[in-house]
Amino acid sequence: MNLDAKIPEGPIAEKWSKHKVKMKLVNPANRRKYHIIVVGSGLAGGAAAASLAEQGYNVSCFCYQDSPRRAHSIAAQGGINAAKNYQNDGDSVYRLFYDTVKGGDYRAREANVYRLAEVSNNIIDQCVASGVPFAREYGGQLANRSFGGAQVARTFYARGQTGQQLLLGAYSSLSRQIGLGKVTMYNRHEMLDVVKVDGHAKGIIVRNMATGEVSRHAGDCVVLATGGYGNVFFLSTNAQGCNVTAAYRAYKRGAGFANPCYTQIHPTCIPVHGEQQSKLTLMSESLRNDGRVWVPKSAETAQKIREGKLSGNDVPEDERDYFLERKYPSFGNLAPRDISSRAAKEACDEGRGIAATGLGVFLDFRDAIKRDGRKAIEERYGNLFDMYECITGDNPYQVPMMIFPAVHYTMGGLWVDYNLESTIPGMFVGGEANFSDHGANRLGASALMQGLADGYFVLPYTVGNYLGEQGVAAAGQITTEHPAFAEVEADVKARIDKLLSINGTESPRSFHKRLGQIIWEKCGMARSKAGLQEAIQEVQALRKEFWENVRVVGDADGINPELEKAGRVADFMEFGELMCRDALMREESCGGHFRVEHQTEEGEAKRDDENFSFVGVWEYLGDDAEPGLHRESLIYENVKLATRSYK
Amino acid sequence: MEKTMNLTLKVWRQKNAATDGQFVEYPLKDVSEDSSFLEMLDILNEELVEQGKEPVAFDHDCREGICGTCSMTINGTAHGPQRATTACQLHMRHFHDGQTITIEPWRAKPFPVMKDLIVDRTPFDRIMQAGGFITGRAGSAVEANAMPIPKGTADYAMDAAACIGCGACVAACPNASAMLFTAAKVAHMNSLPQGKPEKDRRALAMVTTMDGEGFGGCTNIGECEAVCPKEISLDMIAQLNRDYAAAQVKSFFKAV
């Protein structure tokens, strides 16, 4: 596997501009001869499809939702970062770059991150021009707020619905291109495999989720923007349909999968209510500005709270353990996501969790309300308090909120070079689906930035470069009549038939839940060698059981959510094993990856830069063979490696 | 401790667009009051699968009230009894033990039923494709702060842009009118300075497409506003009527 990152020569600030000058271009009149396949219609996919179509290429865009407007980018709340320095507080492209590399615990590729920071300003311009109603000051200028991991206010936002507004911006541009006939949109279509011709990605096989029809689509290249794999945990903040299938199918056809063990656990989610839970809801981390996180000092008190015999309010001050303030006096309740999450887990492991399930800690606004008054708190967090009450039935003005960490984002993804091209030539990967920008931990408000950077400002250049290199004579030469399509289509159909024919006794959802439990327990917030080894065996056994005993009711013709779920769970099974292998291989702790063997005396993450300053890239070598590990060394020329400290 | 309830569900079952559907009754036991409405349907579906029967097909995705995918009429009200709440954010504590709950798809001619509770809402996408955008390529934007926008204007645009495109407004309207949806999109873009150059074109094109898709006319009943999970105001419709009338008058004299 060739892991040449193709990082351009020269000083970091000049790499992208120099690279753009050197790229091959496609004459505007020739662009209409090319056909590009884009899978996914979120920020990265939607923006890429719209921008490529604007340039004159013909685009087919696919999404599993009933409309491209519903991609899961829509659920992002907080905001989008950019180095505009509108606040005059010392921000710059370099500082955004530096914060992102540091926040990622020095496991991201410098050149990509710098480019991300560089185009961040264009994103805000583009969004405003396309009608995104960002929050504004009374003078009419754009407003900013601050977010974790940064000392400047560089986050742009649209109430608590920034993701929605950015996505609607990209969707409106996409809609225009659909109306003009430059983009053909395929709603309710799920990509089930990639087709390679002479080693290059030249098409995909999809299933129409409304009719059940399996069809072939050929193109001159393929862009995957299919999101993250957080649903491998069953419970996460992801939408129900989010899945790893497209990325995993690409992996099985030869795309390297990078750093699958890097997952982000967000500390402020609403705790699980019980067995019937289907998803977790995030509460903005801004709540930790005023809320104090605590559990009772004694496990007996916690037990009484769990049983409903005692309320949080009844616990006297000296029996409370404000554990973040105790452990991290300088950052207190605003310690970064990975650190806060682990501290909450430890408290619960000690039997001091307070939700009925034992998995929860208090986030208490009593002192803030006493200090600033209820009105002030209502102004700051009113909508979040309402949302909390809507879901839990508790009024957080009167009783402390309960929170618990939940899987939120996945930093790992398909390996890509500087051009966002995977190890399969002609297959590009954007947004959360690739691995490139966030290292081992993502900072708040950076996911939206990356999705739009890839979609609006990177892929439109690098895809053109690839097509230019292929030459205009090659445009549109591969059609679905090529034998490679028939072969892959037959594989896809055989797999669907297999799933439907097992006729066992257990539902796909039940298998998914069991898989999630293993991954959460053993490859979640804290991981150990023994646990991961067990997890690999358990997942293998579960996968075997799945293929012998899954029950998929209904048939392949028409809408069949059970069949869709079964296919996705099958891929999550294999992927979950890969995740555990990656976590096992990485004998260090960094960012969201915490190995209990590798911690300081105080229980903090301990990186091993000497041996693990690399991207771990996995190559598929067969269903029952162990995957092969390849390494891309990470070289830091502009940022000095240091230990993160929040004491 | 967790409280549970037993329910009787009357659910609309329909194999596909070509066949007739009917209500089917299902008893359901031990539903936690902390479960969401869709989690309650998950339980029903797991039971059906266990019996080898096809589960109830329904559209859903984010389950946090923002993607606009979930779409069902619960006891006669689009998205159910809680004001400003999507079906996915509706929790079972708002129902009681022994209750019968009727669940059916959006009922509107332009939204044909595809299966059970799933309907086809692509007409909304086509309304957007006709004019729900601001023309401008990636890369051609001017500096974001070059054009100040009064806070009030930005807030108004945001109120309109909060629409999640779920279609409850159409389902609730006796005329199956899509005016609230279309008006929200037009108001969002027409109110911003960036959207002004295409203001007239947008209003005309989107309304024409809306009519062409078979949605009924607006007769100011207000059911749409009452069920809207994002509380989009009827004022948006008044604004659209003004924009549309002005655009029509202008179009007599010059191309818009």
Short mmCIF file of C-alpha atoms in Angstrom, two decimals, chain A residues 305-509:
data_model
loop_
_atom_site.label_atom_id
_atom_site.label_comp_id
_atom_site.label_asym_id
_atom_site.label_seq_id
_atom_site.Cartn_x
_atom_site.Cartn_y
_atom_site.Cartn_z
CA ILE A 305 -30.17 8.69 44.73
CA ARG A 306 -30.26 5.88 42.18
CA GLU A 307 -33.12 4.27 44.04
CA GLY A 308 -35.02 7.53 44.16
CA LYS A 309 -34.91 7.70 47.98
CA LEU A 310 -32.83 10.88 47.90
CA SER A 311 -32.66 13.85 45.54
CA GLY A 312 -29.46 15.59 44.49
CA ASN A 313 -30.66 18.72 46.26
CA ASP A 314 -30.73 16.83 49.58
CA VAL A 315 -27.00 16.16 49.54
CA PRO A 316 -25.19 18.67 51.75
CA GLU A 317 -22.27 20.63 50.37
CA ASP A 318 -19.56 18.75 52.27
CA GLU A 319 -20.78 15.42 50.95
CA ARG A 320 -20.41 16.46 47.30
CA ASP A 321 -17.36 15.76 45.19
CA TYR A 322 -16.91 18.40 42.47
CA PHE A 323 -14.44 16.08 40.83
CA LEU A 324 -13.42 18.20 37.83
CA GLU A 325 -12.74 21.21 40.03
CA ARG A 326 -10.83 18.97 42.42
CA LYS A 327 -8.69 17.27 39.77
CA TYR A 328 -8.20 20.15 37.34
CA PRO A 329 -8.27 23.32 39.44
CA SER A 330 -7.21 25.69 36.64
CA PHE A 331 -9.69 24.48 33.99
CA GLY A 332 -12.28 23.09 36.40
CA ASN A 333 -15.59 22.26 34.78
CA LEU A 334 -14.25 23.40 31.40
CA ALA A 335 -11.61 20.71 31.06
CA PRO A 336 -11.48 19.32 27.49
CA ARG A 337 -13.93 16.72 26.27
CA ASP A 338 -11.77 13.60 26.51
CA ILE A 339 -10.57 14.44 30.03
CA SER A 340 -14.01 15.36 31.41
CA SER A 341 -15.52 12.21 29.95
CA ARG A 342 -12.97 9.93 31.55
CA ALA A 343 -13.34 11.61 34.94
CA ALA A 344 -17.12 11.01 34.83
CA LYS A 345 -16.60 7.39 33.92
CA GLU A 346 -14.17 6.90 36.81
CA ALA A 347 -16.68 8.33 39.27
CA CYS A 348 -19.34 5.92 38.01
CA ASP A 349 -16.92 3.00 38.06
CA GLU A 350 -16.42 3.75 41.75
CA GLY A 351 -20.15 3.23 42.28
CA ARG A 352 -20.86 6.93 42.65
CA GLY A 353 -22.98 7.37 39.51
CA ILE A 354 -26.39 8.90 40.16
CA ALA A 355 -28.76 8.05 37.28
CA ALA A 356 -31.09 5.05 37.71
CA THR A 357 -28.71 3.01 35.55
CA GLY A 358 -25.71 4.10 37.61
CA LEU A 359 -24.33 5.90 34.59
CA GLY A 360 -24.65 9.59 35.16
CA VAL A 361 -23.19 12.56 37.04
CA PHE A 362 -24.80 15.81 38.11
CA LEU A 363 -24.42 19.08 36.25
CA ASP A 364 -25.71 21.53 38.80
CA PHE A 365 -26.80 25.12 38.20
CA ARG A 366 -27.85 25.80 41.80
CA ASP A 367 -24.86 28.01 42.56
CA ALA A 368 -25.05 29.85 39.23
CA ILE A 369 -28.72 30.60 39.76
CA LYS A 370 -27.98 31.83 43.28
CA ARG A 371 -25.14 34.00 41.97
CA ASP A 372 -26.58 35.42 38.73
CA GLY A 373 -30.31 34.92 39.15
CA ARG A 374 -32.61 32.60 37.30
CA LYS A 375 -33.25 35.15 34.57
CA ALA A 376 -29.59 35.35 33.56
CA ILE A 377 -29.31 31.57 33.38
CA GLU A 378 -32.52 31.41 31.37
CA GLU A 379 -31.13 33.87 28.85
CA ARG A 380 -27.95 31.91 28.46
CA TYR A 381 -29.29 28.38 28.35
CA GLY A 382 -33.09 28.62 28.13
CA ASN A 383 -33.41 26.51 24.98
CA LEU A 384 -31.08 23.84 26.32
CA PHE A 385 -32.95 23.65 29.61
CA ASP A 386 -36.21 23.28 27.68
CA MET A 387 -34.74 20.51 25.56
CA TYR A 388 -33.53 18.74 28.68
CA GLU A 389 -36.94 18.97 30.28
CA CYS A 390 -38.63 17.77 27.09
CA ILE A 391 -36.51 14.62 27.06
CA THR A 392 -36.18 13.80 30.76
CA GLY A 393 -39.26 15.40 32.32
CA ASP A 394 -37.03 17.04 34.97
CA ASN A 395 -36.79 20.80 35.44
CA PRO A 396 -33.10 21.73 35.62
CA TYR A 397 -33.87 25.05 37.30
CA GLN A 398 -35.06 23.04 40.30
CA VAL A 399 -33.09 19.80 40.28
CA PRO A 400 -29.55 19.27 38.98
CA MET A 401 -29.22 17.98 35.43
CA MET A 402 -27.84 14.52 34.90
CA ILE A 403 -25.26 14.00 32.19
CA PHE A 404 -23.08 11.19 30.92
CA PRO A 405 -20.53 10.90 28.10
CA ALA A 406 -21.62 9.60 24.72
CA VAL A 407 -19.99 8.81 21.40
CA HIS A 408 -20.22 11.85 19.23
CA TYR A 409 -17.66 11.98 16.41
CA THR A 410 -15.09 9.74 14.81
CA MET A 411 -11.73 11.21 13.89
CA GLY A 412 -10.53 8.09 12.09
CA GLY A 413 -11.61 7.40 8.54
CA LEU A 414 -10.39 6.44 5.11
CA TRP A 415 -6.78 7.41 4.57
CA VAL A 416 -6.32 10.26 2.11
CA ASP A 417 -3.32 12.14 0.77
CA TYR A 418 -3.05 15.93 0.57
CA ASN A 419 -5.45 15.84 -2.40
CA LEU A 420 -8.02 13.92 -0.33
CA GLU A 421 -7.48 10.95 -2.62
CA SER A 422 -7.60 7.52 -0.98
CA THR A 423 -5.26 4.65 -1.76
CA ILE A 424 -7.69 3.75 -4.56
CA PRO A 425 -6.83 6.18 -7.36
CA GLY A 426 -9.84 8.22 -8.40
CA MET A 427 -11.58 7.75 -5.09
CA PHE A 428 -11.71 10.93 -3.03
CA VAL A 429 -12.95 11.14 0.53
CA GLY A 430 -14.22 14.26 2.29
CA GLY A 431 -15.64 15.32 5.65
CA GLU A 432 -15.92 13.01 8.65
CA ALA A 433 -15.41 10.00 6.37
CA ASN A 434 -11.71 10.81 5.97
CA PHE A 435 -9.12 10.89 8.72
CA SER A 436 -7.03 13.86 7.85
CA ASP A 437 -7.52 16.92 10.02
CA HIS A 438 -8.42 16.22 13.62
CA GLY A 439 -5.75 13.82 14.78
CA ALA A 440 -6.77 11.93 17.90
CA ASN A 441 -9.28 14.50 19.18
CA ARG A 442 -11.42 17.08 17.44
CA LEU A 443 -11.96 20.56 18.82
CA GLY A 444 -15.49 21.94 19.06
CA ALA A 445 -16.78 23.80 15.97
CA SER A 446 -14.17 22.22 13.71
CA ALA A 447 -16.24 19.47 12.10
CA LEU A 448 -18.41 21.91 10.16
CA MET A 449 -15.31 23.80 9.12
CA GLN A 450 -13.68 20.67 7.75
CA GLY A 451 -16.77 19.43 5.91
CA LEU A 452 -17.21 22.70 4.06
CA ALA A 453 -13.49 23.21 3.47
CA ASP A 454 -13.33 19.83 1.74
CA GLY A 455 -16.55 20.37 -0.20
CA TYR A 456 -16.27 23.98 -1.32
CA PHE A 457 -12.55 24.62 -1.52
CA VAL A 458 -10.44 21.48 -1.68
CA LEU A 459 -12.22 18.79 -3.69
CA PRO A 460 -13.25 21.13 -6.53
CA TYR A 461 -9.52 21.67 -7.16
CA THR A 462 -8.08 18.24 -6.49
CA VAL A 463 -10.78 16.32 -8.33
CA GLY A 464 -10.19 18.53 -11.37
CA ASN A 465 -6.48 17.84 -11.08
CA TYR A 466 -7.10 14.09 -11.17
CA LEU A 467 -9.43 14.35 -14.15
CA GLY A 468 -6.92 16.59 -15.93
CA GLU A 469 -4.19 14.02 -15.36
CA GLN A 470 -6.38 11.28 -16.82
CA GLY A 471 -6.81 13.36 -19.96
CA VAL A 472 -9.92 14.31 -21.87
CA ALA A 473 -9.69 11.26 -24.12
CA ALA A 474 -10.48 9.11 -21.07
CA ALA A 475 -13.61 11.09 -20.16
CA GLY A 476 -16.73 8.98 -20.05
CA GLN A 477 -14.99 5.95 -21.55
CA ILE A 478 -15.96 3.53 -18.80
CA THR A 479 -19.62 2.58 -18.87
CA THR A 480 -21.71 0.24 -16.77
CA GLU A 481 -21.32 -2.34 -19.54
CA HIS A 482 -17.76 -2.98 -18.39
CA PRO A 483 -17.53 -6.52 -16.92
CA ALA A 484 -16.25 -5.14 -13.59
CA PHE A 485 -19.71 -3.73 -12.92
CA ALA A 486 -21.49 -7.02 -13.50
CA GLU A 487 -19.08 -8.74 -11.15
CA VAL A 488 -19.53 -6.31 -8.26
CA GLU A 489 -23.26 -6.10 -8.80
CA ALA A 490 -23.46 -9.89 -8.52
CA ASP A 491 -21.55 -9.71 -5.20
CA VAL A 492 -23.98 -7.12 -3.87
CA LYS A 493 -27.02 -9.13 -4.89
CA ALA A 494 -25.58 -12.32 -3.46
CA ARG A 495 -25.04 -10.60 -0.13
CA ILE A 496 -28.63 -9.33 -0.03
CA ASP A 497 -29.92 -12.82 -0.87
CA LYS A 498 -27.72 -14.31 1.82
CA LEU A 499 -29.05 -11.91 4.46
CA LEU A 500 -32.63 -12.70 3.53
CA SER A 501 -32.09 -16.46 3.41
CA ILE A 502 -30.62 -17.03 6.89
CA ASN A 503 -34.04 -16.80 8.51
CA GLY A 504 -32.76 -17.14 12.06
CA THR A 505 -34.30 -15.93 15.28
CA GLU A 506 -32.58 -12.67 16.23
CA SER A 507 -33.23 -9.22 14.76
CA PRO A 508 -30.48 -7.05 13.23
CA ARG A 509 -31.20 -4.44 15.90
#
